[in-house]
Structure formats: C-alpha cells, structure tokens
Amino acid sequence: MSHLDETLPWEWPESQWWSIVDEVGAGEGLATGNWPRSFTAAVAISVDVDNETLPLSRGVTNPGVLSQGRYGARVGLPRVLEALRRHSVPATFFYPVVSTKLDPAGLAAVQTDGHEIGLHGWIHEPCGELTAQQERELALRSAEALEKATGIRPVGLRTPYWDFTAHTLPLIRELGLDYDSSLMADEQPYELTQQEEPTGVTEVPVSWVRDDAPYFPDDALTKQALPPREVLRIWQDEFDAAYAEGGLFNLALHPHVIGHRSRIKILRELLEYVAAHSGVWFATHADVARHAAEQRAFRTREDFH
C-alpha cells in the first residue's frame, strides 16, 4: 500500500480509490481489423534478455543460480535468433543495460539481424521497491547507456518484472518514448492516460498467458513446469482467436527460459504455424505503436473536420 495512509482499503473514501485507478488509465484502443496494407492480424514477438540480471537484481550471487541466466546468453539467445530468422520475423528485444555489458556479442547478433532494441531497466531492478528519485535516475541512465551501446535511441520500455509504478509514466514522457509494454488492460494497443488525460503514449499490452516464464518457472523443484506441448496449444489457441478477431497476438519470451531444446522446438512450430496463415503482419513493438498512434491522429483529424 505504498503512498497510501494507514487506513485499510475498505475504509478508503471513494475519491481515494478513484485517484489510484485513474493514475494510469487505459484510453482509446486500436480497433480490431485495423492494420496496415489490409493485413488480417498482427503478431509482435518480444524477447526479454534478462540473463544473469534476474538473480543479480535480487542480490543473489550464487554461481549455480547465475549459470541459469548465463544459459540464456550462451545457448538460448542463438536459438531464438535462429528461430526468428527461419521465418524472417522481426522482434523486439528488451535489454537491461547490464545484459548488454555481460554479453555484447549477443547484442551485436540481435542488431545484425535487424531487431528492435527496447529499454528494460539497468539491472532488472524492481521499480516498486525504488524511490521516485531512484527510478528516475536509473531510467535516465539506462536510456543513455542503451543508446550508447546500440547507436540508436530506444523508443519503447518494458519495465523489469513488469513493475510499472505511479512514477513510470511521467518518466516515459520525460524520455520522449513512443510506447510502453508492461501493462495488461487490453489485448489491443491503447493510449495511456494519466488522471484521465491522454498522454500520446501507446501501450502494447502484455499478458502472463502469452509469456513463457509462468509455464516454465526457474525453480522447477518447487514449481511445476508445464509440458511444452501444452504451452504450444495455449499459444496456438491465443493466436487463432487473435487472427479470427483481426487483433494483436503479442508473445513475450526469455532466452534462458524458451531456449531449452524441447521449448525452442515449440517456438519453431508456433512460428511455422503462424506463418502458414495469410495476411499476418509480423511487426516490432515500435511498428505496432507507431501504427496505433497514426490511427489516433487520423481519427482526431477526421473528428476535427
């Protein structure tokens, strides 16, 4: 209950819970079936290149745990890149800055294949545990460092742990970013609002349903991992529904999770399945956000006239 008084939620006045809910809201969304060049549906693949930053962000320094993250750089990332390359699929790779420093060769390979690079914090820090000043300092430092590492100013953010705070949206606007991809208010892209006011920032929403980590937990000794083929069926069903609706299918992956042999196999099969459908727009998150913003601007001009 950060930034709140000591009263319990059922004791709050109506104005208090309204102000909390309205701090970051979901504004105008992109209509289904509204894609460039008459595409039927859109597919946006994202890859969070966390590697060792996940344990490091929690202060875990045990070599055995760190080796699970190193697997992502050594084995998982090359396999993910190969799977995307097989069907010429552009993707968005969200990088903690520390990951770029620990594996510069991996970052170079991602850039060589022409993928988008987005912000994902400094060391995968949990923003909800930071002060507003700490979150701002790390966000500014991360944007500068990622631009220096890639030669390109990032236009999008995925908060580490998808931990979007009340301070994050003002920082996105201060950095001049086009989009965020950390929130879950829709399946279609939508405009973020702040206290009910449009911000011009597009949300390319995520979902735990379309993320590999919940199905394949790191700590498989205490948490049950699903069989890969069950996960493939879930993702195919999600894509089928998005395709039927003319919507967006957004998938979030992690090299250290999806990169294992039996799991990369289902990613290859999923991409092959999706590519077999006509009218699929494979797009980066920046592409999707740009299209959504253009459609909002077009509707605004239509309303004006």
Coordinates of C-alpha atoms in Angstrom, one line a residue:
M1 CA 0.0 0.0 0.0
S2 CA 2.7 2.4 -1.0
H3 CA 2.0 6.2 -1.0
L4 CA -1.3 5.5 1.0
D5 CA -2.2 6.3 4.6
E6 CA -2.6 3.6 7.2
T7 CA -6.3 3.0 6.6
L8 CA -7.5 -0.3 5.2
P9 CA -8.8 -0.5 1.6
W10 CA -12.4 -1.0 2.6
E11 CA -12.1 2.2 4.7
W12 CA -10.9 4.4 1.9
P13 CA -13.2 7.2 0.7
E14 CA -14.4 6.8 -2.9
S15 CA -12.1 9.6 -4.0
Q16 CA -9.1 7.7 -2.9
W17 CA -9.6 4.5 -4.9
W18 CA -10.7 6.5 -7.9
S19 CA -7.5 8.5 -7.8
I20 CA -5.4 5.3 -7.6
V21 CA -7.2 3.7 -10.5
D22 CA -7.0 6.8 -12.6
E23 CA -3.3 7.4 -12.0
V24 CA -2.5 5.4 -15.1
G25 CA -5.5 4.5 -17.2
A26 CA -6.5 2.9 -20.5
G27 CA -7.6 5.3 -23.1
E28 CA -8.6 4.9 -26.8
G29 CA -7.7 1.5 -28.2
L30 CA -6.9 0.4 -31.7
A31 CA -9.9 -1.3 -33.3
T32 CA -9.5 -4.9 -34.4
G33 CA -9.1 -5.4 -38.1
N34 CA -7.3 -2.1 -38.5
W35 CA -3.8 -3.0 -39.7
P36 CA -1.6 -1.6 -42.5
R37 CA -1.9 -2.8 -46.0
S38 CA -5.1 -4.8 -45.2
F39 CA -3.3 -7.3 -43.0
T40 CA -5.7 -9.6 -41.2
A41 CA -3.9 -9.7 -37.8
A42 CA -0.7 -8.6 -36.2
V43 CA 2.0 -10.6 -34.4
A44 CA 4.5 -8.9 -32.2
I45 CA 7.2 -11.2 -30.7
S46 CA 9.2 -9.8 -27.8
V47 CA 12.3 -11.2 -26.0
D48 CA 13.4 -10.0 -22.6
V49 CA 17.1 -10.6 -22.5
D50 CA 17.5 -10.9 -18.7
N51 CA 20.3 -13.4 -18.4
E52 CA 22.1 -13.0 -15.1
T53 CA 20.3 -9.8 -14.2
L54 CA 17.3 -11.6 -12.7
P55 CA 19.2 -13.1 -9.8
L56 CA 21.6 -10.1 -9.6
S57 CA 18.7 -7.7 -9.2
R58 CA 17.6 -9.7 -6.1
G59 CA 21.2 -9.7 -4.7
V60 CA 21.6 -13.4 -5.5
T61 CA 25.3 -14.1 -6.3
N62 CA 25.3 -17.9 -6.1
P63 CA 27.2 -19.3 -9.2
G64 CA 24.7 -22.1 -9.7
V65 CA 21.8 -19.7 -10.0
L66 CA 23.8 -17.3 -12.1
S67 CA 24.6 -20.1 -14.5
Q68 CA 20.9 -20.5 -15.3
G69 CA 21.0 -16.9 -16.6
R70 CA 24.2 -17.4 -18.5
Y71 CA 22.5 -20.2 -20.3
G72 CA 20.3 -17.6 -21.9
A73 CA 23.3 -15.8 -23.4
R74 CA 25.3 -18.9 -24.4
V75 CA 22.6 -21.2 -25.7
G76 CA 19.1 -19.6 -25.6
L77 CA 19.7 -16.4 -27.5
P78 CA 21.3 -18.0 -30.6
R79 CA 18.5 -20.5 -30.8
V80 CA 15.8 -17.8 -30.5
L81 CA 17.6 -15.7 -33.2
E82 CA 17.7 -18.8 -35.5
A83 CA 14.0 -19.5 -35.0
L84 CA 13.1 -15.9 -35.9
R85 CA 15.5 -15.9 -38.8
R86 CA 13.9 -19.0 -40.3
H87 CA 10.7 -17.1 -41.0
S88 CA 12.2 -13.6 -41.3
V89 CA 10.3 -12.5 -38.2
P90 CA 11.3 -9.1 -36.8
A91 CA 11.1 -8.9 -33.0
T92 CA 11.7 -6.5 -30.1
F93 CA 14.4 -7.4 -27.7
F94 CA 14.1 -5.6 -24.3
Y95 CA 17.5 -5.3 -22.7
P96 CA 18.6 -4.5 -19.1
V97 CA 21.8 -2.5 -19.6
V98 CA 23.8 -4.9 -17.6
S99 CA 22.9 -7.7 -20.0
T100 CA 24.4 -5.6 -22.9
K101 CA 27.6 -5.4 -20.9
L102 CA 27.8 -9.0 -19.9
D103 CA 27.1 -10.3 -23.4
P104 CA 28.0 -7.6 -26.0
A105 CA 28.4 -10.3 -28.7
G106 CA 24.7 -11.3 -28.2
L107 CA 23.6 -7.7 -28.5
A108 CA 25.6 -7.4 -31.7
A109 CA 23.9 -10.5 -33.1
V110 CA 20.5 -9.2 -32.3
Q111 CA 21.3 -5.9 -34.1
T112 CA 22.9 -7.7 -37.1
D113 CA 19.5 -9.4 -37.6
G114 CA 17.8 -6.1 -37.6
H115 CA 15.6 -6.4 -34.5
E116 CA 14.4 -3.5 -32.4
I117 CA 16.1 -2.9 -29.0
G118 CA 14.0 -1.6 -26.1
L119 CA 14.6 -0.5 -22.6
H120 CA 14.3 -3.0 -19.7
G121 CA 16.0 -1.2 -16.8
W122 CA 19.5 -1.1 -15.6
I123 CA 19.9 -4.5 -13.8
H124 CA 16.3 -5.6 -13.9
E125 CA 15.6 -3.6 -10.7
P126 CA 12.1 -3.9 -9.1
C127 CA 10.8 -0.4 -9.6
G128 CA 8.2 -0.8 -7.0
E129 CA 10.9 -1.0 -4.3
L130 CA 12.6 2.2 -5.5
T131 CA 12.0 5.8 -4.6
A132 CA 10.8 8.1 -7.3
Q133 CA 14.2 9.7 -7.5
Q134 CA 16.0 6.3 -7.8
E135 CA 13.6 5.1 -10.5
R136 CA 14.2 8.4 -12.5
E137 CA 18.0 8.2 -12.1
L138 CA 18.1 4.6 -13.3
A139 CA 15.7 5.3 -16.2
L140 CA 17.7 8.2 -17.5
R141 CA 21.0 6.3 -17.0
S142 CA 19.6 3.3 -18.8
A143 CA 18.3 5.2 -21.8
E144 CA 21.6 6.9 -22.2
A145 CA 23.6 3.7 -21.8
L146 CA 21.4 1.7 -24.2
E147 CA 21.7 4.4 -26.8
K148 CA 25.5 4.4 -26.4
A149 CA 25.6 0.6 -26.7
T150 CA 23.4 0.3 -29.8
G151 CA 23.9 3.7 -31.5
I152 CA 20.1 4.1 -31.6
R153 CA 17.8 5.9 -29.2
P154 CA 15.3 3.4 -27.8
V155 CA 11.6 4.4 -28.3
G156 CA 10.0 1.8 -26.0
L157 CA 10.1 0.5 -22.5
R158 CA 9.2 -2.8 -20.7
T159 CA 9.6 -2.3 -17.0
P160 CA 11.6 -5.0 -15.2
Y161 CA 9.3 -7.5 -13.6
W162 CA 6.5 -5.6 -15.4
D163 CA 6.6 -3.4 -12.3
F164 CA 5.0 -0.2 -13.5
T165 CA 4.7 2.4 -10.7
A166 CA 2.9 5.7 -10.3
H167 CA 6.2 7.4 -11.3
T168 CA 6.8 5.4 -14.5
L169 CA 4.5 7.1 -16.9
P170 CA 5.9 10.6 -16.2
L171 CA 9.4 9.2 -16.9
I172 CA 8.3 7.7 -20.2
R173 CA 7.0 11.1 -21.2
E174 CA 10.2 12.8 -20.0
L175 CA 12.3 10.4 -22.1
G176 CA 10.1 11.0 -25.1
L177 CA 9.3 7.3 -25.6
D178 CA 6.6 6.2 -28.0
Y179 CA 5.3 3.3 -26.1
D180 CA 5.4 1.0 -23.1
S181 CA 4.8 -2.7 -23.0
S182 CA 4.3 -3.6 -19.3
L183 CA 0.5 -3.3 -18.7
M184 CA -2.4 -5.5 -19.2
A185 CA -5.7 -3.6 -19.6
D186 CA -6.4 -4.9 -23.1
E187 CA -5.2 -7.2 -25.9
Q188 CA -5.2 -4.4 -28.5
P189 CA -2.8 -1.5 -28.3
Y190 CA -4.3 1.5 -26.4
E191 CA -3.3 5.0 -25.4
L192 CA -2.2 5.5 -21.8
T193 CA -3.9 8.2 -19.8
Q194 CA -2.8 10.0 -16.7
Q195 CA -5.6 11.2 -14.4
E196 CA -7.9 10.6 -17.4
E197 CA -5.9 12.9 -19.7
P198 CA -4.5 11.4 -22.9
T199 CA -0.7 11.2 -22.9
G200 CA 0.1 10.2 -26.5
V201 CA 2.0 7.1 -25.2
T202 CA 0.8 3.8 -26.7
E203 CA 0.6 0.7 -24.6
V204 CA 1.5 -2.5 -26.4
P205 CA 0.0 -4.8 -23.7
V206 CA 1.4 -7.9 -22.3
S207 CA -0.2 -10.9 -20.6
W208 CA 1.0 -13.8 -18.4
V209 CA -1.0 -16.0 -20.7
R210 CA 1.4 -15.1 -23.6
D211 CA 4.6 -15.3 -21.6
D212 CA 6.9 -18.3 -21.3
A213 CA 8.0 -17.7 -17.7
P214 CA 4.8 -18.7 -15.8
Y215 CA 4.7 -22.1 -17.7
F216 CA 8.4 -22.8 -17.2
P217 CA 9.5 -21.5 -13.8
D218 CA 13.2 -21.2 -13.0
D219 CA 12.6 -23.1 -9.7
A220 CA 11.2 -26.3 -11.2
L221 CA 12.0 -28.2 -8.0
T222 CA 9.2 -26.4 -6.1
K223 CA 7.0 -25.2 -9.0
Q224 CA 5.6 -27.4 -11.7
A225 CA 6.7 -26.7 -15.3
L226 CA 4.1 -27.5 -17.9
P227 CA 4.9 -29.9 -20.8
P228 CA 6.0 -27.8 -23.7
R229 CA 3.2 -29.2 -26.0
E230 CA 0.5 -28.0 -23.6
V231 CA 2.0 -24.5 -23.8
L232 CA 2.1 -24.7 -27.6
R233 CA -1.6 -25.5 -27.7
I234 CA -2.4 -22.5 -25.4
W235 CA -0.4 -20.1 -27.6
Q236 CA -1.9 -21.5 -30.8
D237 CA -5.4 -21.0 -29.4
E238 CA -4.4 -17.5 -28.4
F239 CA -3.2 -16.8 -31.9
D240 CA -6.2 -18.4 -33.5
A241 CA -8.5 -16.1 -31.5
A242 CA -6.5 -13.0 -32.4
Y243 CA -6.5 -14.0 -36.1
A244 CA -10.2 -14.5 -36.1
E245 CA -10.8 -11.1 -34.4
G246 CA -8.3 -9.3 -36.6
G247 CA -6.4 -8.5 -33.4
L248 CA -2.8 -8.4 -32.0
F249 CA -1.0 -11.5 -30.8
N250 CA 1.8 -10.4 -28.6
L251 CA 4.2 -13.0 -27.2
A252 CA 6.9 -12.4 -24.5
L253 CA 9.9 -14.8 -24.4
H254 CA 13.1 -15.1 -22.4
P255 CA 16.2 -16.8 -23.9
H256 CA 17.1 -18.6 -20.6
V257 CA 13.5 -20.0 -20.5
I258 CA 12.4 -20.8 -24.1
G259 CA 15.9 -21.7 -25.2
H260 CA 15.9 -25.3 -23.9
R261 CA 15.7 -28.0 -26.6
S262 CA 12.1 -29.1 -26.0
R263 CA 10.9 -25.5 -25.7
I264 CA 12.7 -24.0 -28.6
K265 CA 11.0 -26.7 -30.7
I266 CA 7.6 -25.4 -29.8
L267 CA 8.6 -21.9 -30.7
R268 CA 9.8 -23.0 -34.1
E269 CA 6.5 -24.9 -34.6
L270 CA 4.4 -21.9 -33.4
L271 CA 6.2 -19.5 -35.8
E272 CA 5.7 -22.1 -38.6
Y273 CA 2.0 -22.3 -37.7
V274 CA 1.5 -18.6 -37.7
A275 CA 3.5 -18.0 -40.9
A276 CA 1.2 -20.5 -42.7
H277 CA -1.7 -18.1 -42.2
S278 CA -2.2 -15.5 -44.9
G279 CA -2.4 -11.8 -44.0
V280 CA -0.3 -11.9 -40.9
W281 CA 1.7 -8.7 -40.1
F282 CA 4.9 -9.6 -38.3
A283 CA 5.8 -6.3 -36.6
T284 CA 8.1 -5.0 -33.9
H285 CA 6.6 -3.3 -30.9
A286 CA 7.7 0.1 -32.3
D287 CA 5.9 -0.7 -35.6
V288 CA 2.7 -1.5 -33.7
A289 CA 2.9 1.5 -31.5
R290 CA 3.6 3.8 -34.5
H291 CA 0.6 2.4 -36.4
A292 CA -1.7 2.9 -33.4
A293 CA -0.5 6.5 -32.9
E294 CA -1.1 7.2 -36.6
Q295 CA -4.6 5.9 -36.4
R296 CA -5.4 8.0 -33.3
A297 CA -4.0 11.1 -35.2
F298 CA -6.1 10.2 -38.2
R299 CA -9.3 9.9 -36.2
T300 CA -8.5 13.2 -34.5
R301 CA -8.2 14.9 -37.8
E302 CA -11.5 13.3 -39.0
D303 CA -13.3 14.5 -35.9
F304 CA -11.9 18.0 -36.3
H305 CA -13.2 18.2 -39.9

